[in-house]
CSV table of C-alpha atoms in Angstrom, one decimal:
chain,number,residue,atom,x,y,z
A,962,UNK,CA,-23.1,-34.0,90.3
A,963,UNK,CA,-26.6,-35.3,91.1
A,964,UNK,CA,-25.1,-36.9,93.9
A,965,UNK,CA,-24.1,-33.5,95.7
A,966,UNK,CA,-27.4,-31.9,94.5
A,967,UNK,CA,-29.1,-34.3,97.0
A,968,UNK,CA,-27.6,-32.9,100.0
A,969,UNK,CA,-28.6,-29.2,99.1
A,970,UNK,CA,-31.7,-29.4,101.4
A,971,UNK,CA,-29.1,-30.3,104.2
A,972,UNK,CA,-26.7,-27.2,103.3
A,973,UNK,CA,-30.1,-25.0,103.3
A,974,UNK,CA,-30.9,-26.1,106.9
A,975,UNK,CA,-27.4,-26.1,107.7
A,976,UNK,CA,-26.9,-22.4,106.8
A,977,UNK,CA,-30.4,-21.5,109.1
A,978,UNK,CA,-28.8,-23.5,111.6
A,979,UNK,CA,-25.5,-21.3,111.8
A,980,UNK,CA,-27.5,-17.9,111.4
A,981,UNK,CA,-29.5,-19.0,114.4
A,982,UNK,CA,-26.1,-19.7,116.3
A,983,UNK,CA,-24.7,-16.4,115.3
A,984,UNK,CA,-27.5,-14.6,116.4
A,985,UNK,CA,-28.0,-15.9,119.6
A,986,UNK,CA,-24.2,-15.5,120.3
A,987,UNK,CA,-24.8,-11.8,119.2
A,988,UNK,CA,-28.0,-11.5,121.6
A,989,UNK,CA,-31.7,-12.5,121.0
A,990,UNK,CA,-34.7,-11.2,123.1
A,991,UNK,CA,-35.6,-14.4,122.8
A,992,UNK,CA,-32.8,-16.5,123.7
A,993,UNK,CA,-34.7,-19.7,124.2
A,994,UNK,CA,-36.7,-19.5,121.1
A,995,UNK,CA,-33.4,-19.0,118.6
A,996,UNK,CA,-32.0,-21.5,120.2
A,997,UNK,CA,-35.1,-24.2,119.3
A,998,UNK,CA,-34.8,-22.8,115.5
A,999,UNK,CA,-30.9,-23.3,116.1
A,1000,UNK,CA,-31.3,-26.4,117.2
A,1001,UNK,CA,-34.2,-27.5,114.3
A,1002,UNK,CA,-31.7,-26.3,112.2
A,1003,UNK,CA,-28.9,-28.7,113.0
A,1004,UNK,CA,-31.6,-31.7,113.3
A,1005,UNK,CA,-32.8,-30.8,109.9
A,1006,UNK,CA,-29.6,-30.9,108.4
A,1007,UNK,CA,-27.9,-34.0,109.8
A,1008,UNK,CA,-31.8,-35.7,109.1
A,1009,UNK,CA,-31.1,-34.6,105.5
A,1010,UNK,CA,-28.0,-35.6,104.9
A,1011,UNK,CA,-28.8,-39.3,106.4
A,1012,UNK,CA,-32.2,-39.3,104.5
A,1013,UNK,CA,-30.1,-38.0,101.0
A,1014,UNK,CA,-30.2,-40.9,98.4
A,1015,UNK,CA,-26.3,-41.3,97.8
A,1016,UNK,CA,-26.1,-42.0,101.8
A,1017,UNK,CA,-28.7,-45.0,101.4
A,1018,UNK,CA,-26.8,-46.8,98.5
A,1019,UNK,CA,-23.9,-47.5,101.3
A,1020,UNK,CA,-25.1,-50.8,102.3
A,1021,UNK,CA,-21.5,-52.1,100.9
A,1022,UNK,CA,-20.2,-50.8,103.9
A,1023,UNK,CA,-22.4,-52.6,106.3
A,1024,UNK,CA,-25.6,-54.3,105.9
A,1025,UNK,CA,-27.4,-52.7,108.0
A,1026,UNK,CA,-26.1,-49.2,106.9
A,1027,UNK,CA,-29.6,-48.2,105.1
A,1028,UNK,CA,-31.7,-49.3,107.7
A,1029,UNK,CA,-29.6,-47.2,110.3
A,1030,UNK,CA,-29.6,-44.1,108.3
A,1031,UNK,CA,-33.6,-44.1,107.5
A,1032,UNK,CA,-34.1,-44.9,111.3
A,1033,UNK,CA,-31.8,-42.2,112.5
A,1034,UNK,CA,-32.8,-39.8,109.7
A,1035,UNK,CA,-36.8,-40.4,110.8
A,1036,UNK,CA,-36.3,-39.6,114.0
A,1037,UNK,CA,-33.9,-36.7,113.4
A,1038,UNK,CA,-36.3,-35.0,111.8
A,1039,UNK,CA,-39.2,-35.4,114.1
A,1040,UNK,CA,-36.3,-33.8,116.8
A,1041,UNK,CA,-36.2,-31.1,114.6
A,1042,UNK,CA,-40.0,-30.7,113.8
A,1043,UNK,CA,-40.5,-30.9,117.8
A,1044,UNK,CA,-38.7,-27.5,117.9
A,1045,UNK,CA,-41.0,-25.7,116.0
A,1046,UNK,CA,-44.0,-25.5,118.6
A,1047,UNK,CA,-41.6,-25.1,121.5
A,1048,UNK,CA,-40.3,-22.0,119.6
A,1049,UNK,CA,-43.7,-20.2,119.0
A,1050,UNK,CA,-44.6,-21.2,122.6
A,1051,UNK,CA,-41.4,-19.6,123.8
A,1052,UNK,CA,-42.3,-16.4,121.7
A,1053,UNK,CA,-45.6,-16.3,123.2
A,1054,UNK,CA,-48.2,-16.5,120.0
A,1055,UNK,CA,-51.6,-16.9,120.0
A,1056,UNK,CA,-52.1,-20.8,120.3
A,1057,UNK,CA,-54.9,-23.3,121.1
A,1058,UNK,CA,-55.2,-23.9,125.2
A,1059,UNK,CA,-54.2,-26.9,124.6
A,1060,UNK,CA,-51.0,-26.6,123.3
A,1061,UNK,CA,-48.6,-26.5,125.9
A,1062,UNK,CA,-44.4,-27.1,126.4
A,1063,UNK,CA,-45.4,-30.2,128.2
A,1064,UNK,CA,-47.8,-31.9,126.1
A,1065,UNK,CA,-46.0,-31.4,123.1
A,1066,UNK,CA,-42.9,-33.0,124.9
A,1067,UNK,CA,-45.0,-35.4,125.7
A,1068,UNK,CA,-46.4,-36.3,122.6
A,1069,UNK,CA,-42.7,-35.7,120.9
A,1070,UNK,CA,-41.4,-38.2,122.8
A,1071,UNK,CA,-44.2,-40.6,122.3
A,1072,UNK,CA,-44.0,-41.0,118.4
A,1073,UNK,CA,-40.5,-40.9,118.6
A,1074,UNK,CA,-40.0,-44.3,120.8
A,1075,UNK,CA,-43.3,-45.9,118.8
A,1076,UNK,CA,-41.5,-45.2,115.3
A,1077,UNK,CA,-37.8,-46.6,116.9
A,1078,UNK,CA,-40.3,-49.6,118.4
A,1079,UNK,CA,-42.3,-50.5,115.0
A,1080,UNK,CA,-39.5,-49.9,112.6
A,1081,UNK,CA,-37.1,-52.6,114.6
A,1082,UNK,CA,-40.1,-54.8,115.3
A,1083,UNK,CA,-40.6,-54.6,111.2
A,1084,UNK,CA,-38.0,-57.2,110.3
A,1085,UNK,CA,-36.9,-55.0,107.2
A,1086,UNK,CA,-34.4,-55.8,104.7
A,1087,UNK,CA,-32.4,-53.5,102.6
A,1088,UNK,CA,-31.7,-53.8,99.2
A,1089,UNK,CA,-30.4,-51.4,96.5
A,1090,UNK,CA,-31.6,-48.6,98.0
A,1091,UNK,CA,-35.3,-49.6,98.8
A,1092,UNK,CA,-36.4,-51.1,102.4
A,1093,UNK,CA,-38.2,-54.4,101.9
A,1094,UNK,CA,-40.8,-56.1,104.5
A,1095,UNK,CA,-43.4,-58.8,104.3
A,1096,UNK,CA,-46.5,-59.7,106.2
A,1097,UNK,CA,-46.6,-58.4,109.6
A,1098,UNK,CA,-43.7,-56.2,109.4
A,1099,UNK,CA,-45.4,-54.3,105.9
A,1100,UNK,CA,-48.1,-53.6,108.3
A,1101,UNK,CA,-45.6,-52.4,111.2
A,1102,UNK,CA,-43.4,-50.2,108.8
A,1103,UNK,CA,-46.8,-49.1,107.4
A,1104,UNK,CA,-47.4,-47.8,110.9
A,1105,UNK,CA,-44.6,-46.5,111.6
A,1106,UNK,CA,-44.6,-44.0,108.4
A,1107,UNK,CA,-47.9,-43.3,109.2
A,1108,UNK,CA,-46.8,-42.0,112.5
A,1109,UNK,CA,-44.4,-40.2,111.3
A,1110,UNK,CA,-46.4,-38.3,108.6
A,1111,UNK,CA,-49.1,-37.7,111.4
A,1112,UNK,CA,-46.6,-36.3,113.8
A,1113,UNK,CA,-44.9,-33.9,111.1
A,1114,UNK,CA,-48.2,-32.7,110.2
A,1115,UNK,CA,-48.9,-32.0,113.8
A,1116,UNK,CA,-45.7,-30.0,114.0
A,1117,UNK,CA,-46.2,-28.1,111.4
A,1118,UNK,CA,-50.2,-27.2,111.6
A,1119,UNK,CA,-48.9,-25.7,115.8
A,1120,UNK,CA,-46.4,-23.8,114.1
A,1121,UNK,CA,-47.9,-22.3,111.2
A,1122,UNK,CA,-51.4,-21.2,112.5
A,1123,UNK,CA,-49.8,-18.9,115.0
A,1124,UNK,CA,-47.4,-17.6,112.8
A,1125,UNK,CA,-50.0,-16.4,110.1
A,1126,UNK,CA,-51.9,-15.1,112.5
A,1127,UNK,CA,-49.2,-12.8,114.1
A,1128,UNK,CA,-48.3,-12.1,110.6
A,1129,UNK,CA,-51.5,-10.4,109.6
A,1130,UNK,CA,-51.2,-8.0,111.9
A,1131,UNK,CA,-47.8,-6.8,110.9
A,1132,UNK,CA,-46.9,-3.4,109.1
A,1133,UNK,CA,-44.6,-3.5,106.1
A,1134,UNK,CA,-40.8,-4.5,107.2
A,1135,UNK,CA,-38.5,-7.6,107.3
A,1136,UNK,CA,-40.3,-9.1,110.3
A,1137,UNK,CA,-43.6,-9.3,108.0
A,1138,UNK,CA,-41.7,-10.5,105.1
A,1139,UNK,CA,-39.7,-13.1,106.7
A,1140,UNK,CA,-42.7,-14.0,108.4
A,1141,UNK,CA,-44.4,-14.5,105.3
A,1142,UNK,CA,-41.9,-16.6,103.9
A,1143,UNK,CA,-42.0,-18.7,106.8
A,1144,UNK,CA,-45.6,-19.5,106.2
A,1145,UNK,CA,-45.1,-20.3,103.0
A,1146,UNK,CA,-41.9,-22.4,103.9
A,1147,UNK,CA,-44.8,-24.5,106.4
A,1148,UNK,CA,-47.3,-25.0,103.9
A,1149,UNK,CA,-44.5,-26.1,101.4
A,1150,UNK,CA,-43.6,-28.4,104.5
A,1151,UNK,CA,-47.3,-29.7,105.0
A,1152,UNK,CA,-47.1,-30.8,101.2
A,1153,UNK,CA,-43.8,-32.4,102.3
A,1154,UNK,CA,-45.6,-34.3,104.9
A,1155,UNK,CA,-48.7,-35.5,103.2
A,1156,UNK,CA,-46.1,-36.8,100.5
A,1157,UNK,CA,-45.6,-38.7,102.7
A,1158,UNK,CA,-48.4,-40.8,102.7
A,1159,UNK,CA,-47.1,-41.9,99.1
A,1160,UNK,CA,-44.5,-44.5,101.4
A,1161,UNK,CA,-47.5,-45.8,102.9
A,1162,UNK,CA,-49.2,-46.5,100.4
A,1163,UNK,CA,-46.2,-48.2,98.8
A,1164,UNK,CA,-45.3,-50.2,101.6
A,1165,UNK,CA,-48.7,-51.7,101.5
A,1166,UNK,CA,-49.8,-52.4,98.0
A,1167,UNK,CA,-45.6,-53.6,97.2
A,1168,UNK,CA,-43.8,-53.9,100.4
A,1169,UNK,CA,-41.1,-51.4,99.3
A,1170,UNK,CA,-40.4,-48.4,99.8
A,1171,UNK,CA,-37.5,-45.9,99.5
A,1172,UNK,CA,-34.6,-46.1,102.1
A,1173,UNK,CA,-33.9,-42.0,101.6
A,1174,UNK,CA,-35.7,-39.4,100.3
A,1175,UNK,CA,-37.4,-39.8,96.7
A,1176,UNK,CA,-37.1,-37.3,93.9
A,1177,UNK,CA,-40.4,-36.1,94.8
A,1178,UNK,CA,-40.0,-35.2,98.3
A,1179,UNK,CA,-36.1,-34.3,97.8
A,1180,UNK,CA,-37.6,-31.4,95.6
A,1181,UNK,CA,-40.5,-30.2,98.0
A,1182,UNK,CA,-37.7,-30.3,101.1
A,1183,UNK,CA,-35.7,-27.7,99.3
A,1184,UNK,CA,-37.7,-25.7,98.9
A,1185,UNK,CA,-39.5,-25.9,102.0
A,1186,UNK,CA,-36.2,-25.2,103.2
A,1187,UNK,CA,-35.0,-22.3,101.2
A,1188,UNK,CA,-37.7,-20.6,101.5
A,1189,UNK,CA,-37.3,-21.3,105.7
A,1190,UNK,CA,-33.5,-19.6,104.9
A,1191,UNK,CA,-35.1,-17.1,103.4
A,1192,UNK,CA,-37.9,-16.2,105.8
A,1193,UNK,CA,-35.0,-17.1,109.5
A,1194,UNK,CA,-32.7,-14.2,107.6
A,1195,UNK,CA,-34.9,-11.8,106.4
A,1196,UNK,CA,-33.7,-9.6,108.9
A,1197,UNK,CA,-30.5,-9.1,107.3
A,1198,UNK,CA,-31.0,-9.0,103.6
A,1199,UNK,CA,-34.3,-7.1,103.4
A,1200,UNK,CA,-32.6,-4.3,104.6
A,1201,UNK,CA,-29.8,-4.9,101.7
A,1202,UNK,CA,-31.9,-5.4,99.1
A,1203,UNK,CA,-34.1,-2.5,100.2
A,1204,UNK,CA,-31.2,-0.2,100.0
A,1205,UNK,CA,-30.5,-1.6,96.8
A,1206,UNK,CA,-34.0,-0.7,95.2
A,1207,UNK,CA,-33.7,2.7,96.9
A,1208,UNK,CA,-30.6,3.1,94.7
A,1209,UNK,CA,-31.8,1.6,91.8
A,1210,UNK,CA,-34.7,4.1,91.8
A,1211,UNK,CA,-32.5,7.1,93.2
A,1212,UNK,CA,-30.6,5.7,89.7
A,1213,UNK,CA,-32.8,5.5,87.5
A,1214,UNK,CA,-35.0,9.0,88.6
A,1215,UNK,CA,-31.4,10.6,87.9
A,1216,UNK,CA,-31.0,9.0,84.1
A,1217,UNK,CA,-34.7,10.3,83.5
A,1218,UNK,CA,-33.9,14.1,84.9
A,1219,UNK,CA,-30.9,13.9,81.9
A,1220,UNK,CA,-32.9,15.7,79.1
A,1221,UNK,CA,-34.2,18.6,81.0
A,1222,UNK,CA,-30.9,18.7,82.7
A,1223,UNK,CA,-28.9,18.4,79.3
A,1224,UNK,CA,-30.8,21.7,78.5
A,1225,UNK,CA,-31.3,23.8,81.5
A,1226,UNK,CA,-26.9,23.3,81.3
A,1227,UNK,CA,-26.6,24.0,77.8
A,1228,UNK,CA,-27.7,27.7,78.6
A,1229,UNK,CA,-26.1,28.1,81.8
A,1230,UNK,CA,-23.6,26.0,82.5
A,1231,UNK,CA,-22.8,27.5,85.9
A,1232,UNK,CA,-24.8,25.5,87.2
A,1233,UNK,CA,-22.9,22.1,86.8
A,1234,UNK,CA,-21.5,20.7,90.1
A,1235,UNK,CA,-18.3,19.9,90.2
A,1236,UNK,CA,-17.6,17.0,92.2
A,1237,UNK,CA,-14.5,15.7,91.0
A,1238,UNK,CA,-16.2,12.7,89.5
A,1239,UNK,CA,-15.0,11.0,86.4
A,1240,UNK,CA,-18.8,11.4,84.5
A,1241,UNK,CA,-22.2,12.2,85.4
A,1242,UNK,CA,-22.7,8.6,84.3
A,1243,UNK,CA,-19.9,6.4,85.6
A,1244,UNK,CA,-20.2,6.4,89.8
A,1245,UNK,CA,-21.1,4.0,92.2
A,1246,UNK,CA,-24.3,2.9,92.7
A,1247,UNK,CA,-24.0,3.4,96.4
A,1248,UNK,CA,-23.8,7.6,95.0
A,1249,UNK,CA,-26.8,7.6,93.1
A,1250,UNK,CA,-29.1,8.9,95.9
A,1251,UNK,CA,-26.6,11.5,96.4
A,1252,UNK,CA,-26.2,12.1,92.3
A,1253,UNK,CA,-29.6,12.6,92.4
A,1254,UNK,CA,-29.9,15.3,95.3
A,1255,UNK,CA,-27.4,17.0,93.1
A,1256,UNK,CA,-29.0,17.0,89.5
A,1257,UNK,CA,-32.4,18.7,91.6
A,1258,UNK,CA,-30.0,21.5,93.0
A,1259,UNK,CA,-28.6,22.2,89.4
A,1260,UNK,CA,-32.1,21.9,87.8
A,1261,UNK,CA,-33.3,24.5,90.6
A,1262,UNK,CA,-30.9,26.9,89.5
A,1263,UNK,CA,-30.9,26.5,86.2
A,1264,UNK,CA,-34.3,27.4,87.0
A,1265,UNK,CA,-33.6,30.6,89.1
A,1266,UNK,CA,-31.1,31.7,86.4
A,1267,UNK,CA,-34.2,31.2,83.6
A,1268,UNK,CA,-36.6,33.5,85.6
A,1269,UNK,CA,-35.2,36.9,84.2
A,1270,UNK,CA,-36.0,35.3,80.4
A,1271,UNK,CA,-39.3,34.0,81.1
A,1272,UNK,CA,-41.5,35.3,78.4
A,1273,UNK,CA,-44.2,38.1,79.5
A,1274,UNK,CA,-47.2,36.0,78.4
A,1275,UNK,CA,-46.3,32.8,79.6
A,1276,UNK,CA,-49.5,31.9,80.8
A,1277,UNK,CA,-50.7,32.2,77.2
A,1278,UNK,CA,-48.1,29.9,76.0
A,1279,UNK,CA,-48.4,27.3,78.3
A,1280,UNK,CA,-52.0,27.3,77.6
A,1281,UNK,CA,-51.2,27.3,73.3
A,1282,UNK,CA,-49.1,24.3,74.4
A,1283,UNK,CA,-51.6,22.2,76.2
A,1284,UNK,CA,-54.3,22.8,73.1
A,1285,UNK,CA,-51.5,21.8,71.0
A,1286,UNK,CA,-50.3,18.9,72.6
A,1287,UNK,CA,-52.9,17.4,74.4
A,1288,UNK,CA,-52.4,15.3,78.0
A,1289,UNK,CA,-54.7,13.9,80.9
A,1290,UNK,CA,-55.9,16.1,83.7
A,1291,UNK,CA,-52.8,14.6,85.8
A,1292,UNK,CA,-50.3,15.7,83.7
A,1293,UNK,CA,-51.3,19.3,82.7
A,1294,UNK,CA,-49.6,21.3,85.2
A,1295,UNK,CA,-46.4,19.2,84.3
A,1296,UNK,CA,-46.9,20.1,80.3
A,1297,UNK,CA,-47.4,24.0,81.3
A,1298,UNK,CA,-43.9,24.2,83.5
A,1299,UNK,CA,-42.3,22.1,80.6
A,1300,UNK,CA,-44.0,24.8,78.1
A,1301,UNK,CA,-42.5,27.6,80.0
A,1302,UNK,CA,-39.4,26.4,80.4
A,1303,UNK,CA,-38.8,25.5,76.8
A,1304,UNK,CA,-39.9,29.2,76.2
A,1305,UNK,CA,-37.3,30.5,78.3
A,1306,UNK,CA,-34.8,28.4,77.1
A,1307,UNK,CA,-35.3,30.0,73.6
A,1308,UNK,CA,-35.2,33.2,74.9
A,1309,UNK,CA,-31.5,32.6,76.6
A,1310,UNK,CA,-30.6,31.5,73.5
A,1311,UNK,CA,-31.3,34.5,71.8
A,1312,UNK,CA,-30.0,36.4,74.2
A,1313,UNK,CA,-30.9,40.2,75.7
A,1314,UNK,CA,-28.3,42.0,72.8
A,1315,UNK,CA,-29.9,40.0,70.0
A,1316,UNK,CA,-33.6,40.6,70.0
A,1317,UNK,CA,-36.8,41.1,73.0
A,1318,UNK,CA,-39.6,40.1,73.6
A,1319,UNK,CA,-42.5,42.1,72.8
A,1320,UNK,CA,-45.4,42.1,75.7
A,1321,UNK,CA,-48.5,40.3,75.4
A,1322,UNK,CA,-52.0,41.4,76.4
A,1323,UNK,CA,-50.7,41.1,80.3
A,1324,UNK,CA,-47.5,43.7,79.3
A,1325,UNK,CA,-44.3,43.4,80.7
A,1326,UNK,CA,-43.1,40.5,82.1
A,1327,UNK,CA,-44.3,40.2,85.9
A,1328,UNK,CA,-43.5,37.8,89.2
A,1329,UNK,CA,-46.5,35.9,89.0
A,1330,UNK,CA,-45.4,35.3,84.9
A,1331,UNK,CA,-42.0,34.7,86.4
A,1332,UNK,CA,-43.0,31.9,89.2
A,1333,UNK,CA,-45.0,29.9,86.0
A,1334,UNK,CA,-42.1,27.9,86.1
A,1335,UNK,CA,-41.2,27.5,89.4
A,1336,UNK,CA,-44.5,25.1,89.6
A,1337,UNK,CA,-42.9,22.5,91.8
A,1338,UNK,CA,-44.7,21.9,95.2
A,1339,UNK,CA,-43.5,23.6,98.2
A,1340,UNK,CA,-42.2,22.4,101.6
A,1341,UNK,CA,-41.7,18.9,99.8
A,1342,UNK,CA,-39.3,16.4,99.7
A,1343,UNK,CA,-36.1,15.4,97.5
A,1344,UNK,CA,-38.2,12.1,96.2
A,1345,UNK,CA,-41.5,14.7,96.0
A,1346,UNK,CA,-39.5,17.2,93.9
A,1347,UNK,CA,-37.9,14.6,91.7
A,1348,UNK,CA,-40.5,12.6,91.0
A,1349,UNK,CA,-42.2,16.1,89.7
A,1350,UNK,CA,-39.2,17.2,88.0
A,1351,UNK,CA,-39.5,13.8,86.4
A,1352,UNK,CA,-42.6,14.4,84.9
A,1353,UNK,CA,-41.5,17.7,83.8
A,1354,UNK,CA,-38.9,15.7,82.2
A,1355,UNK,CA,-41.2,13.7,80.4
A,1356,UNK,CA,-43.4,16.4,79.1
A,1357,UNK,CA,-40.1,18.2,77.9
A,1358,UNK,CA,-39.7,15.3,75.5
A,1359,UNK,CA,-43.3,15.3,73.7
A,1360,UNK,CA,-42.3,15.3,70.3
A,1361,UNK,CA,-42.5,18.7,68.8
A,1362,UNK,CA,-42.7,20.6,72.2
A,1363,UNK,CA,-39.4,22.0,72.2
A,1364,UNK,CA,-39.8,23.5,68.4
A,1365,UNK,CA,-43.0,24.7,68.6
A,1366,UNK,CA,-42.2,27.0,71.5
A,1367,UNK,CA,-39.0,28.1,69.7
A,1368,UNK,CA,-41.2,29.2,66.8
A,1369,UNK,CA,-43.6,31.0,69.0
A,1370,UNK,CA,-40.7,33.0,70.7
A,1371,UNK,CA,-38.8,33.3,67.5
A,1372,UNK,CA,-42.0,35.3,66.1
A,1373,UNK,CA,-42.7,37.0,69.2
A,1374,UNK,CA,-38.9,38.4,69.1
A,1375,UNK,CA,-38.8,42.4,67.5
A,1376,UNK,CA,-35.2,43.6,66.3
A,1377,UNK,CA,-33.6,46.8,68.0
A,1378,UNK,CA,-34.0,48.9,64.8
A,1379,UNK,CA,-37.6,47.8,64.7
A,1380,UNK,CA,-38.5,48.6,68.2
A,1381,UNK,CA,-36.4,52.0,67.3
A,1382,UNK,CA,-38.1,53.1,64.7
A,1383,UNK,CA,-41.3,52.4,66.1
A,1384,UNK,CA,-40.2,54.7,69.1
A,1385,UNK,CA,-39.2,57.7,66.9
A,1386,UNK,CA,-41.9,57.5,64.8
């Protein structure tokens, strides 16, 4: 099993490689840019797999097996590094003067022939895993990982500067976030690269060094190089998992709306939608949005059925309930609609045969009593009403709320032969 863990950071390349292929099959306006990350994808991958420590233990097969596979892993890698600045050149960032398609070509090519040159000039010997030298060639290996750590670092500072600075100026969207995990992917990868002085430092105090990638750098490349998978396919997941949040909110705004929806039903059960659905709890997640647009309907008339039982001195109840149950300055009007509506409820339930409601010191019930709990902003959206239905919600389930307005209707109510009496007398 460890064995096939050290070839994960050539399955993560491997998989930005073939995203890069499929989009620039599908169409890029940038053709020649997603086909340099393409490209470093591929490079990266086949460097990773030579550079994996499993692959360097195959000496069995040929002597020089190990020393093959670092050399061609080393400068498979610098291939795929060389892509990098061609890409954001390409693109058209922000860059230093300096930094131009032919210089970097130039210097690519450079430090590729003087690491083949030093590293076959080394006289190295493979054993066990580990590349030996002595004398002169320590010194010439020596330089040739020094090389290499100074031309990844190089690769990686033209890349990244550009690319943060783009990303600054970017709104919120999958091109910022993948962009930012791109940077971080680079300065994971500059990390990668100074490790990399490590096999200097080896090679000169020992003469040895590892063949393939130590457990070290194994870990930093992966994640360099998820997070570099990450950041290459933002543009197709961030809009999943955005979706998915959208519904997970949609989902859980809908389970909060249950209690004041569980009531306003209880006295007028008209008002249930009928969708065919097996529960108002058991659909698809990929419904909730729309479960949701549809508890807000049946709250809103549940409210338009309450209006004709909304007491006359609502205003004065809403107010009793705020002195009794005190909230912040935010949450007031939220406590007063949840006051009302717990008032009217109570009066449903008693019902226009069984008792009424005597008038308060405004008199009989009016609109502008009547629109106390019809609160909710106007002209706003489904999200804007539910999240302020939600607070009403949350108000509705102060403890004690609920019975103290059912006491102050139940005293307010005057039987028929009261009210008769009072009439003939």
């Amino acid at each position: 099993m460890s064995d096939l863990l050290a070839y994960l950071p050539a399955v993560a390349a491997l998989w930005l490689g073939c995203y890069e292929l499929r989009l620039l099959r599908s169409g890029s306006d940038s053709p020649f840019a997603v086909r340099c990350l393409c490209r470093f994808g591929f490079c990266m991958a086949a460097a990773m797999a030579l550079l994996a420590a499993p692959t360097t233990y195959l000496e069995w097969l040929w002597p020089w097996f190990p020393r093959l596979t670092h050399l061609l892993g080393r400068e498979t890698e610098m291939a795929a590094l060389a892509f990098l600045p061609l890409a954001v050149i390409e693109i058209g960032l922000p860059r230093p003067r300096l930094l131009t398609g032919r210089l970097h070509i130039g210097v690519t090519l450079s430090a590729l022939t003087l690491c083949a040159v030093l590293f076959l000039s080394c006289g190295v010997r493979a054993r066990h895993g580990s590349l030996l030298a002595e004398g002169t060639g320590a010194v010439l290996l020596a330089s040739c990982d020094t090389v290499f750590t100074g031309y990844s670092l190089w690769c990686l500072a033209a890349f990244l500067v550009p690319v943060h600075r783009f990303a600054r100026g970017l709104g919120p969207g999958a091109l910022r976030t993948g962009l930012r995990l791109i940077t971080a992917s680079v300065t994971v990868g500059l990390v990668w690269a100074l490790w990399g002085v490590s096999s200097i430092v080896t090679m000169a105090v020992d003469h040895r060094q590892g063949a393939g990638l130590d457990p070290v750098g194994r870990v930093l490349g992966l994640c360099c190089l998820v997070l570099g998978v990450l950041g290459g396919t933002a543009a197709s997941w961030v809009t999943v998992t955005t979706a998915v949040e959208r519904r997970l909110r949609a989902y859980r705004t809908y389970r909060a709306l249950e209690p004041l929806w569980s009531a306003l039903r209880a006295v007028s059960p008209g008002t249930a939608l009928d969708l065919g659905w097996p529960s108002v709890r058991l659909f698809s997640l990929h419904r909730a949005e729309f479960a949701l647009y549809r508890r807000v309907i049946e709250i809103r008339d549940g409210y338009l059925e309450l209006r004709s039982f909304v007491p006359p001195d609502a205003r004065a109840l809403s107010a009793a309930a705020l002195d009794r149950f005190p909230v912040p300055p935010a949450g007031r009007a939220a406590m007063a609609e949840a006051a009302v509506i717990a008032a009217a409820l109570e009066s449903a339930r008693i019902g226009p045969g069984g008792a009424r409601l005597t008038g308060g010191p405004g008199g009989p019930a009016g609109p502008g009593d009547q629109d106390v709990a019809l609160a909710y902003p106007a002209d706003c959206s489904v999200e804007e009403e539910a999240a302020w239905l939600v607070q009403v919600a949350e108000a509705f389930t102060v403890a004690g709320l609920v019975e103290h307005m059912r006491h102050r209707v139940a005293r307010q109510a005057v039987p028929d032969d009261s009210r008769r009496q009072s009439d003939t007398a």
